[in-house]
Amino acid sequence: MIRRLTGLVAVLILVTGCAPRGPGGGGAPGKDAARPLTVAAASDLHFAFSEIGKLFTEETGVEVTFTFGASGSLARQIENGAPVDLFAAADTAYVDHLIEAGAILPDSRRVYALGHLVLAAGAAAPVDDLEDLLDPAIRHLAVANPDHAPYGRAAREALESAGLWEALQPKLVLAENVRQALQYVETGNADAGLVPRSLADVPDITFVAVDPSLYAPLEQTLGIVAGSPREAEARRFAELVTGPEGRAVLERYGFGLPAE
């Protein structure tokens, strides 16, 4: 039986920097031009994008508000009219769907990073490979909900490819997003978790890479929301993410980089 634990769906972080030196582009006048750039980003980007947001504010004087959550949940919010300027998903599917729905500008679509799945555990229950999850000492395994989280889908694919998915059903704990899945491991509510490499390098957590041949590539993709009053600033943020500074940050947090 799959256990479902509740928690925050998204984490809101306001990133500020130096005093404004003027907007980064030609956003609409009035209150829309004064408000922060709003970025909806996959939970695996929490650390990397928080750092990139600070760089963006230092360079442009424009504040950035991030909403982190599962890509599928964020995509639904954008399709329903949430006031977002840029969407950075953990895979291509949700951005492509929003392009088809007319909610993302097609020319803004960019693959900005390649995600990697790892098997994480607390010090009390170290694991070396997926087979170790069958050990009775591993009572609970946290994964993001595969229905709306790309890394959760990748976790399911990896376990299915390894022939372990059915056997591990009684141990599964579904989280709303990958950051919550890692929090379950950090707090001891799960003994192990399948989470992004970009989040796993934290105190008291050990992790090993999951063979990437076991799951479909995680081509993380961004796009600018159609009708955004801050399109110019959103394009500048996308340029920072995909430029040398942003790529250096993403690589430091364990992301792979697409060809330029």
mmCIF file of C-alpha atoms in Angstrom:
data_model
loop_
_atom_site.group_PDB
_atom_site.id
_atom_site.type_symbol
_atom_site.label_atom_id
_atom_site.label_comp_id
_atom_site.label_asym_id
_atom_site.label_seq_id
_atom_site.Cartn_x
_atom_site.Cartn_y
_atom_site.Cartn_z
ATOM 1 C CA MET A 1 0.000 0.000 0.000
ATOM 2 C CA ILE A 2 1.396 3.393 -0.944
ATOM 3 C CA ARG A 3 1.498 5.842 1.929
ATOM 4 C CA ARG A 4 0.765 9.478 1.174
ATOM 5 C CA LEU A 5 2.198 12.114 3.487
ATOM 6 C CA THR A 6 1.113 15.724 3.416
ATOM 7 C CA GLY A 7 3.342 18.744 3.223
ATOM 8 C CA LEU A 8 4.017 21.959 1.449
ATOM 9 C CA VAL A 9 3.479 21.793 -2.283
ATOM 10 C CA ALA A 10 5.657 24.780 -2.994
ATOM 11 C CA VAL A 11 8.258 26.858 -1.228
ATOM 12 C CA LEU A 12 8.255 30.610 -1.756
ATOM 13 C CA ILE A 13 11.520 32.448 -1.568
ATOM 14 C CA LEU A 14 12.072 36.152 -2.160
ATOM 15 C CA VAL A 15 15.544 36.824 -3.452
ATOM 16 C CA THR A 16 16.790 40.394 -3.158
ATOM 17 C CA GLY A 17 20.026 42.009 -4.073
ATOM 18 C CA CYS A 18 21.480 45.484 -4.557
ATOM 19 C CA ALA A 19 19.411 48.648 -4.736
ATOM 20 C CA PRO A 20 17.600 48.831 -8.086
ATOM 21 C CA ARG A 21 19.544 50.298 -10.960
ATOM 22 C CA GLY A 22 16.618 50.220 -13.334
ATOM 23 C CA PRO A 23 14.655 47.340 -14.897
ATOM 24 C CA GLY A 24 16.343 44.794 -17.098
ATOM 25 C CA GLY A 25 13.996 45.345 -20.017
ATOM 26 C CA GLY A 26 10.886 47.011 -21.267
ATOM 27 C CA GLY A 27 8.264 45.563 -18.924
ATOM 28 C CA ALA A 28 4.847 47.181 -18.841
ATOM 29 C CA PRO A 29 4.623 50.532 -17.005
ATOM 30 C CA GLY A 30 2.899 50.981 -13.660
ATOM 31 C CA LYS A 31 2.559 48.397 -10.947
ATOM 32 C CA ASP A 32 3.448 45.453 -13.237
ATOM 33 C CA ALA A 33 6.795 47.059 -14.093
ATOM 34 C CA ALA A 34 7.515 47.580 -10.385
ATOM 35 C CA ARG A 35 6.717 44.065 -9.200
ATOM 36 C CA PRO A 36 9.400 41.367 -8.974
ATOM 37 C CA LEU A 37 10.088 38.937 -11.789
ATOM 38 C CA THR A 38 8.100 35.813 -10.941
ATOM 39 C CA VAL A 39 9.674 32.441 -11.720
ATOM 40 C CA ALA A 40 7.940 29.080 -11.240
ATOM 41 C CA ALA A 41 10.680 26.457 -10.959
ATOM 42 C CA ALA A 42 10.937 22.722 -10.383
ATOM 43 C CA SER A 43 11.854 21.807 -6.815
ATOM 44 C CA ASP A 44 15.220 20.362 -7.832
ATOM 45 C CA LEU A 45 16.290 23.924 -8.722
ATOM 46 C CA HIS A 46 15.847 25.252 -5.194
ATOM 47 C CA PHE A 47 19.523 25.728 -4.378
ATOM 48 C CA ALA A 48 20.799 26.540 -7.870
ATOM 49 C CA PHE A 49 18.089 29.039 -8.813
ATOM 50 C CA SER A 50 18.206 30.774 -5.435
ATOM 51 C CA GLU A 51 21.868 31.503 -6.190
ATOM 52 C CA ILE A 52 21.198 32.479 -9.810
ATOM 53 C CA GLY A 53 18.396 34.768 -8.639
ATOM 54 C CA LYS A 54 20.807 36.672 -6.432
ATOM 55 C CA LEU A 55 23.205 37.058 -9.371
ATOM 56 C CA PHE A 56 20.359 38.349 -11.528
ATOM 57 C CA THR A 57 19.345 40.953 -8.949
ATOM 58 C CA GLU A 58 22.947 42.076 -8.499
ATOM 59 C CA GLU A 59 23.327 42.513 -12.250
ATOM 60 C CA THR A 60 19.969 44.106 -13.058
ATOM 61 C CA GLY A 61 18.490 45.521 -9.862
ATOM 62 C CA VAL A 62 15.356 43.461 -10.526
ATOM 63 C CA GLU A 63 14.078 41.329 -7.664
ATOM 64 C CA VAL A 64 13.036 37.731 -8.322
ATOM 65 C CA THR A 65 10.290 35.777 -6.582
ATOM 66 C CA PHE A 66 10.562 31.991 -6.908
ATOM 67 C CA THR A 67 7.787 29.457 -6.473
ATOM 68 C CA PHE A 68 9.311 25.969 -6.238
ATOM 69 C CA GLY A 69 7.182 22.870 -6.705
ATOM 70 C CA ALA A 70 6.492 19.791 -8.799
ATOM 71 C CA SER A 71 6.613 20.634 -12.504
ATOM 72 C CA GLY A 72 3.167 19.226 -13.204
ATOM 73 C CA SER A 73 1.550 21.197 -10.400
ATOM 74 C CA LEU A 74 3.228 24.422 -11.524
ATOM 75 C CA ALA A 75 2.223 23.817 -15.146
ATOM 76 C CA ARG A 76 -1.425 23.444 -14.156
ATOM 77 C CA GLN A 77 -1.271 26.701 -12.216
ATOM 78 C CA ILE A 78 0.228 28.520 -15.207
ATOM 79 C CA GLU A 79 -2.366 27.070 -17.569
ATOM 80 C CA ASN A 80 -5.054 28.312 -15.175
ATOM 81 C CA GLY A 81 -3.691 31.852 -15.302
ATOM 82 C CA ALA A 82 -1.256 32.069 -12.386
ATOM 83 C CA PRO A 83 0.749 35.340 -12.586
ATOM 84 C CA VAL A 84 4.091 33.826 -13.608
ATOM 85 C CA ASP A 85 6.693 35.300 -15.957
ATOM 86 C CA LEU A 86 8.992 32.308 -16.545
ATOM 87 C CA PHE A 87 8.560 28.566 -16.041
ATOM 88 C CA ALA A 88 11.559 26.269 -15.500
ATOM 89 C CA ALA A 89 10.420 22.638 -15.539
ATOM 90 C CA ALA A 90 12.323 19.458 -14.725
ATOM 91 C CA ASP A 91 11.544 18.024 -18.171
ATOM 92 C CA THR A 92 10.350 19.070 -21.615
ATOM 93 C CA ALA A 93 6.834 17.627 -21.522
ATOM 94 C CA TYR A 94 5.178 20.282 -19.369
ATOM 95 C CA VAL A 95 6.736 23.207 -21.248
ATOM 96 C CA ASP A 96 5.765 21.673 -24.591
ATOM 97 C CA HIS A 97 2.208 21.160 -23.372
ATOM 98 C CA LEU A 98 1.981 24.824 -22.344
ATOM 99 C CA ILE A 99 3.342 25.890 -25.733
ATOM 100 C CA GLU A 100 0.589 23.889 -27.420
ATOM 101 C CA ALA A 101 -1.932 25.506 -25.087
ATOM 102 C CA GLY A 102 -0.671 28.976 -26.016
ATOM 103 C CA ALA A 103 0.598 29.664 -22.488
ATOM 104 C CA ILE A 104 4.350 29.685 -23.260
ATOM 105 C CA LEU A 105 6.098 31.658 -26.021
ATOM 106 C CA PRO A 106 7.463 29.024 -28.460
ATOM 107 C CA ASP A 107 10.643 30.950 -29.276
ATOM 108 C CA SER A 108 11.601 31.076 -25.583
ATOM 109 C CA ARG A 109 11.832 27.294 -25.129
ATOM 110 C CA ARG A 110 15.326 26.277 -23.987
ATOM 111 C CA VAL A 111 16.800 23.092 -22.552
ATOM 112 C CA TYR A 112 18.970 24.529 -19.778
ATOM 113 C CA ALA A 113 20.134 21.477 -17.786
ATOM 114 C CA LEU A 114 20.193 17.684 -17.632
ATOM 115 C CA GLY A 115 18.933 16.187 -14.388
ATOM 116 C CA HIS A 116 20.453 13.217 -12.576
ATOM 117 C CA LEU A 117 18.688 10.842 -10.181
ATOM 118 C CA VAL A 118 20.438 9.593 -7.025
ATOM 119 C CA LEU A 119 19.615 7.181 -4.243
ATOM 120 C CA ALA A 120 19.890 9.051 -0.946
ATOM 121 C CA ALA A 121 19.832 7.718 2.615
ATOM 122 C CA GLY A 122 20.526 8.762 6.164
ATOM 123 C CA ALA A 123 23.655 7.648 7.977
ATOM 124 C CA ALA A 124 21.712 4.968 9.871
ATOM 125 C CA ALA A 125 20.679 3.131 6.701
ATOM 126 C CA PRO A 126 23.389 3.475 4.038
ATOM 127 C CA VAL A 127 22.595 2.056 0.602
ATOM 128 C CA ASP A 128 24.924 1.325 -2.293
ATOM 129 C CA ASP A 129 22.482 0.371 -5.063
ATOM 130 C CA LEU A 130 18.797 -0.130 -5.799
ATOM 131 C CA GLU A 131 18.890 -3.788 -4.733
ATOM 132 C CA ASP A 132 19.669 -2.633 -1.185
ATOM 133 C CA LEU A 133 16.157 -1.205 -0.990
ATOM 134 C CA LEU A 134 14.848 -4.765 -0.555
ATOM 135 C CA ASP A 135 16.657 -5.010 2.787
ATOM 136 C CA PRO A 136 14.142 -5.141 5.686
ATOM 137 C CA ALA A 137 16.153 -2.370 7.342
ATOM 138 C CA ILE A 138 14.799 -0.045 4.635
ATOM 139 C CA ARG A 139 11.203 0.351 5.789
ATOM 140 C CA HIS A 140 10.188 3.474 3.869
ATOM 141 C CA LEU A 141 11.346 4.777 0.485
ATOM 142 C CA ALA A 142 10.453 8.362 -0.435
ATOM 143 C CA VAL A 143 9.815 9.383 -4.043
ATOM 144 C CA ALA A 144 8.049 12.386 -5.537
ATOM 145 C CA ASN A 145 4.612 11.580 -6.897
ATOM 146 C CA PRO A 146 5.191 10.229 -10.436
ATOM 147 C CA ASP A 147 1.869 11.689 -11.572
ATOM 148 C CA HIS A 148 3.171 15.253 -11.542
ATOM 149 C CA ALA A 149 6.894 15.171 -10.684
ATOM 150 C CA PRO A 150 9.408 14.280 -13.429
ATOM 151 C CA TYR A 151 11.930 12.912 -10.922
ATOM 152 C CA GLY A 152 9.182 10.788 -9.419
ATOM 153 C CA ARG A 153 8.485 9.412 -12.868
ATOM 154 C CA ALA A 154 12.198 8.772 -13.357
ATOM 155 C CA ALA A 155 12.314 6.975 -9.991
ATOM 156 C CA ARG A 156 9.452 4.725 -11.038
ATOM 157 C CA GLU A 157 11.112 4.030 -14.401
ATOM 158 C CA ALA A 158 14.408 3.162 -12.700
ATOM 159 C CA LEU A 159 12.751 0.793 -10.253
ATOM 160 C CA GLU A 160 10.683 -0.806 -13.020
ATOM 161 C CA SER A 161 13.797 -1.245 -15.172
ATOM 162 C CA ALA A 162 15.559 -2.873 -12.216
ATOM 163 C CA GLY A 163 12.570 -5.165 -11.605
ATOM 164 C CA LEU A 164 11.938 -3.703 -8.143
ATOM 165 C CA TRP A 165 8.858 -1.498 -8.499
ATOM 166 C CA GLU A 166 6.248 -4.068 -7.495
ATOM 167 C CA ALA A 167 8.317 -5.513 -4.659
ATOM 168 C CA LEU A 168 8.852 -2.054 -3.158
ATOM 169 C CA GLN A 169 5.221 -0.934 -3.246
ATOM 170 C CA PRO A 170 4.683 -1.518 0.514
ATOM 171 C CA LYS A 171 7.645 0.738 1.287
ATOM 172 C CA LEU A 172 6.779 3.678 -0.951
ATOM 173 C CA VAL A 173 6.045 7.089 0.532
ATOM 174 C CA LEU A 174 4.843 9.600 -2.047
ATOM 175 C CA ALA A 175 5.910 13.211 -1.603
ATOM 176 C CA GLU A 176 4.411 16.222 -3.356
ATOM 177 C CA ASN A 177 7.797 17.136 -4.834
ATOM 178 C CA VAL A 178 11.434 16.089 -4.700
ATOM 179 C CA ARG A 179 12.439 18.548 -2.017
ATOM 180 C CA GLN A 180 9.795 17.106 0.264
ATOM 181 C CA ALA A 181 10.986 13.580 -0.578
ATOM 182 C CA LEU A 182 14.479 14.521 0.587
ATOM 183 C CA GLN A 183 13.060 16.129 3.728
ATOM 184 C CA TYR A 184 11.414 12.810 4.593
ATOM 185 C CA VAL A 185 14.858 11.185 4.493
ATOM 186 C CA GLU A 186 16.477 14.018 6.459
ATOM 187 C CA THR A 187 13.868 13.803 9.220
ATOM 188 C CA GLY A 188 13.872 9.992 9.410
ATOM 189 C CA ASN A 189 10.332 9.633 8.077
ATOM 190 C CA ALA A 190 11.900 7.617 5.252
ATOM 191 C CA ASP A 191 15.046 5.531 5.336
ATOM 192 C CA ALA A 192 15.956 6.256 1.722
ATOM 193 C CA GLY A 193 14.769 8.335 -1.202
ATOM 194 C CA LEU A 194 15.184 8.703 -4.942
ATOM 195 C CA VAL A 195 15.908 12.396 -5.422
ATOM 196 C CA PRO A 196 17.801 14.821 -7.692
ATOM 197 C CA ARG A 197 21.563 15.057 -7.439
ATOM 198 C CA SER A 198 21.119 18.842 -7.159
ATOM 199 C CA LEU A 199 19.471 18.547 -3.723
ATOM 200 C CA ALA A 200 21.276 15.583 -2.193
ATOM 201 C CA ASP A 201 24.561 17.148 -1.077
ATOM 202 C CA VAL A 202 23.351 18.127 2.391
ATOM 203 C CA PRO A 203 24.558 17.222 5.915
ATOM 204 C CA ASP A 204 23.908 13.713 7.234
ATOM 205 C CA ILE A 205 22.805 12.384 3.832
ATOM 206 C CA THR A 206 24.785 9.937 1.700
ATOM 207 C CA PHE A 207 23.928 9.276 -1.916
ATOM 208 C CA VAL A 208 24.929 7.220 -4.932
ATOM 209 C CA ALA A 209 24.095 7.830 -8.581
ATOM 210 C CA VAL A 210 21.329 5.796 -10.200
ATOM 211 C CA ASP A 211 22.351 4.287 -13.548
ATOM 212 C CA PRO A 212 20.981 6.833 -16.089
ATOM 213 C CA SER A 213 20.218 4.016 -18.541
ATOM 214 C CA LEU A 214 17.397 2.958 -16.193
ATOM 215 C CA TYR A 215 15.271 6.070 -16.807
ATOM 216 C CA ALA A 216 14.450 8.483 -19.611
ATOM 217 C CA PRO A 217 16.710 11.554 -19.799
ATOM 218 C CA LEU A 218 15.584 14.512 -17.710
ATOM 219 C CA GLU A 219 15.998 17.385 -20.159
ATOM 220 C CA GLN A 220 15.120 20.350 -17.989
ATOM 221 C CA THR A 221 13.410 23.024 -20.055
ATOM 222 C CA LEU A 222 12.287 26.603 -19.517
ATOM 223 C CA GLY A 223 9.944 28.980 -21.286
ATOM 224 C CA ILE A 224 8.502 32.479 -20.892
ATOM 225 C CA VAL A 225 4.811 32.768 -20.111
ATOM 226 C CA ALA A 226 2.777 34.349 -22.895
ATOM 227 C CA GLY A 227 1.451 37.781 -21.990
ATOM 228 C CA SER A 228 3.983 38.354 -19.209
ATOM 229 C CA PRO A 229 4.356 42.080 -18.478
ATOM 230 C CA ARG A 230 8.008 41.380 -17.691
ATOM 231 C CA GLU A 231 8.949 39.532 -20.856
ATOM 232 C CA ALA A 232 12.164 41.510 -21.347
ATOM 233 C CA GLU A 233 13.350 40.736 -17.819
ATOM 234 C CA ALA A 234 12.295 37.096 -18.188
ATOM 235 C CA ARG A 235 14.417 36.834 -21.325
ATOM 236 C CA ARG A 236 17.374 38.307 -19.479
ATOM 237 C CA PHE A 237 16.902 35.773 -16.679
ATOM 238 C CA ALA A 238 16.771 32.941 -19.230
ATOM 239 C CA GLU A 239 19.968 34.272 -20.799
ATOM 240 C CA LEU A 240 21.679 34.260 -17.395
ATOM 241 C CA VAL A 241 20.570 30.681 -16.706
ATOM 242 C CA THR A 242 21.816 29.437 -20.072
ATOM 243 C CA GLY A 243 24.910 31.633 -20.172
ATOM 244 C CA PRO A 244 28.355 31.010 -18.645
ATOM 245 C CA GLU A 245 27.467 32.220 -15.124
ATOM 246 C CA GLY A 246 24.267 30.221 -14.877
ATOM 247 C CA ARG A 247 25.788 27.099 -16.374
ATOM 248 C CA ALA A 248 28.633 27.265 -13.847
ATOM 249 C CA VAL A 249 26.130 27.385 -10.972
ATOM 250 C CA LEU A 250 24.046 24.534 -12.395
ATOM 251 C CA GLU A 251 27.107 22.368 -12.920
ATOM 252 C CA ARG A 252 28.272 23.016 -9.359
ATOM 253 C CA TYR A 253 24.959 21.652 -8.071
ATOM 254 C CA GLY A 254 25.348 18.451 -10.044
ATOM 255 C CA PHE A 255 23.357 19.160 -13.208
ATOM 256 C CA GLY A 256 24.563 18.053 -16.592
ATOM 257 C CA LEU A 257 24.791 20.740 -19.245
ATOM 258 C CA PRO A 258 23.252 20.607 -22.728
ATOM 259 C CA ALA A 259 25.361 21.547 -25.719
ATOM 260 C CA GLU A 260 25.461 25.308 -26.215
#
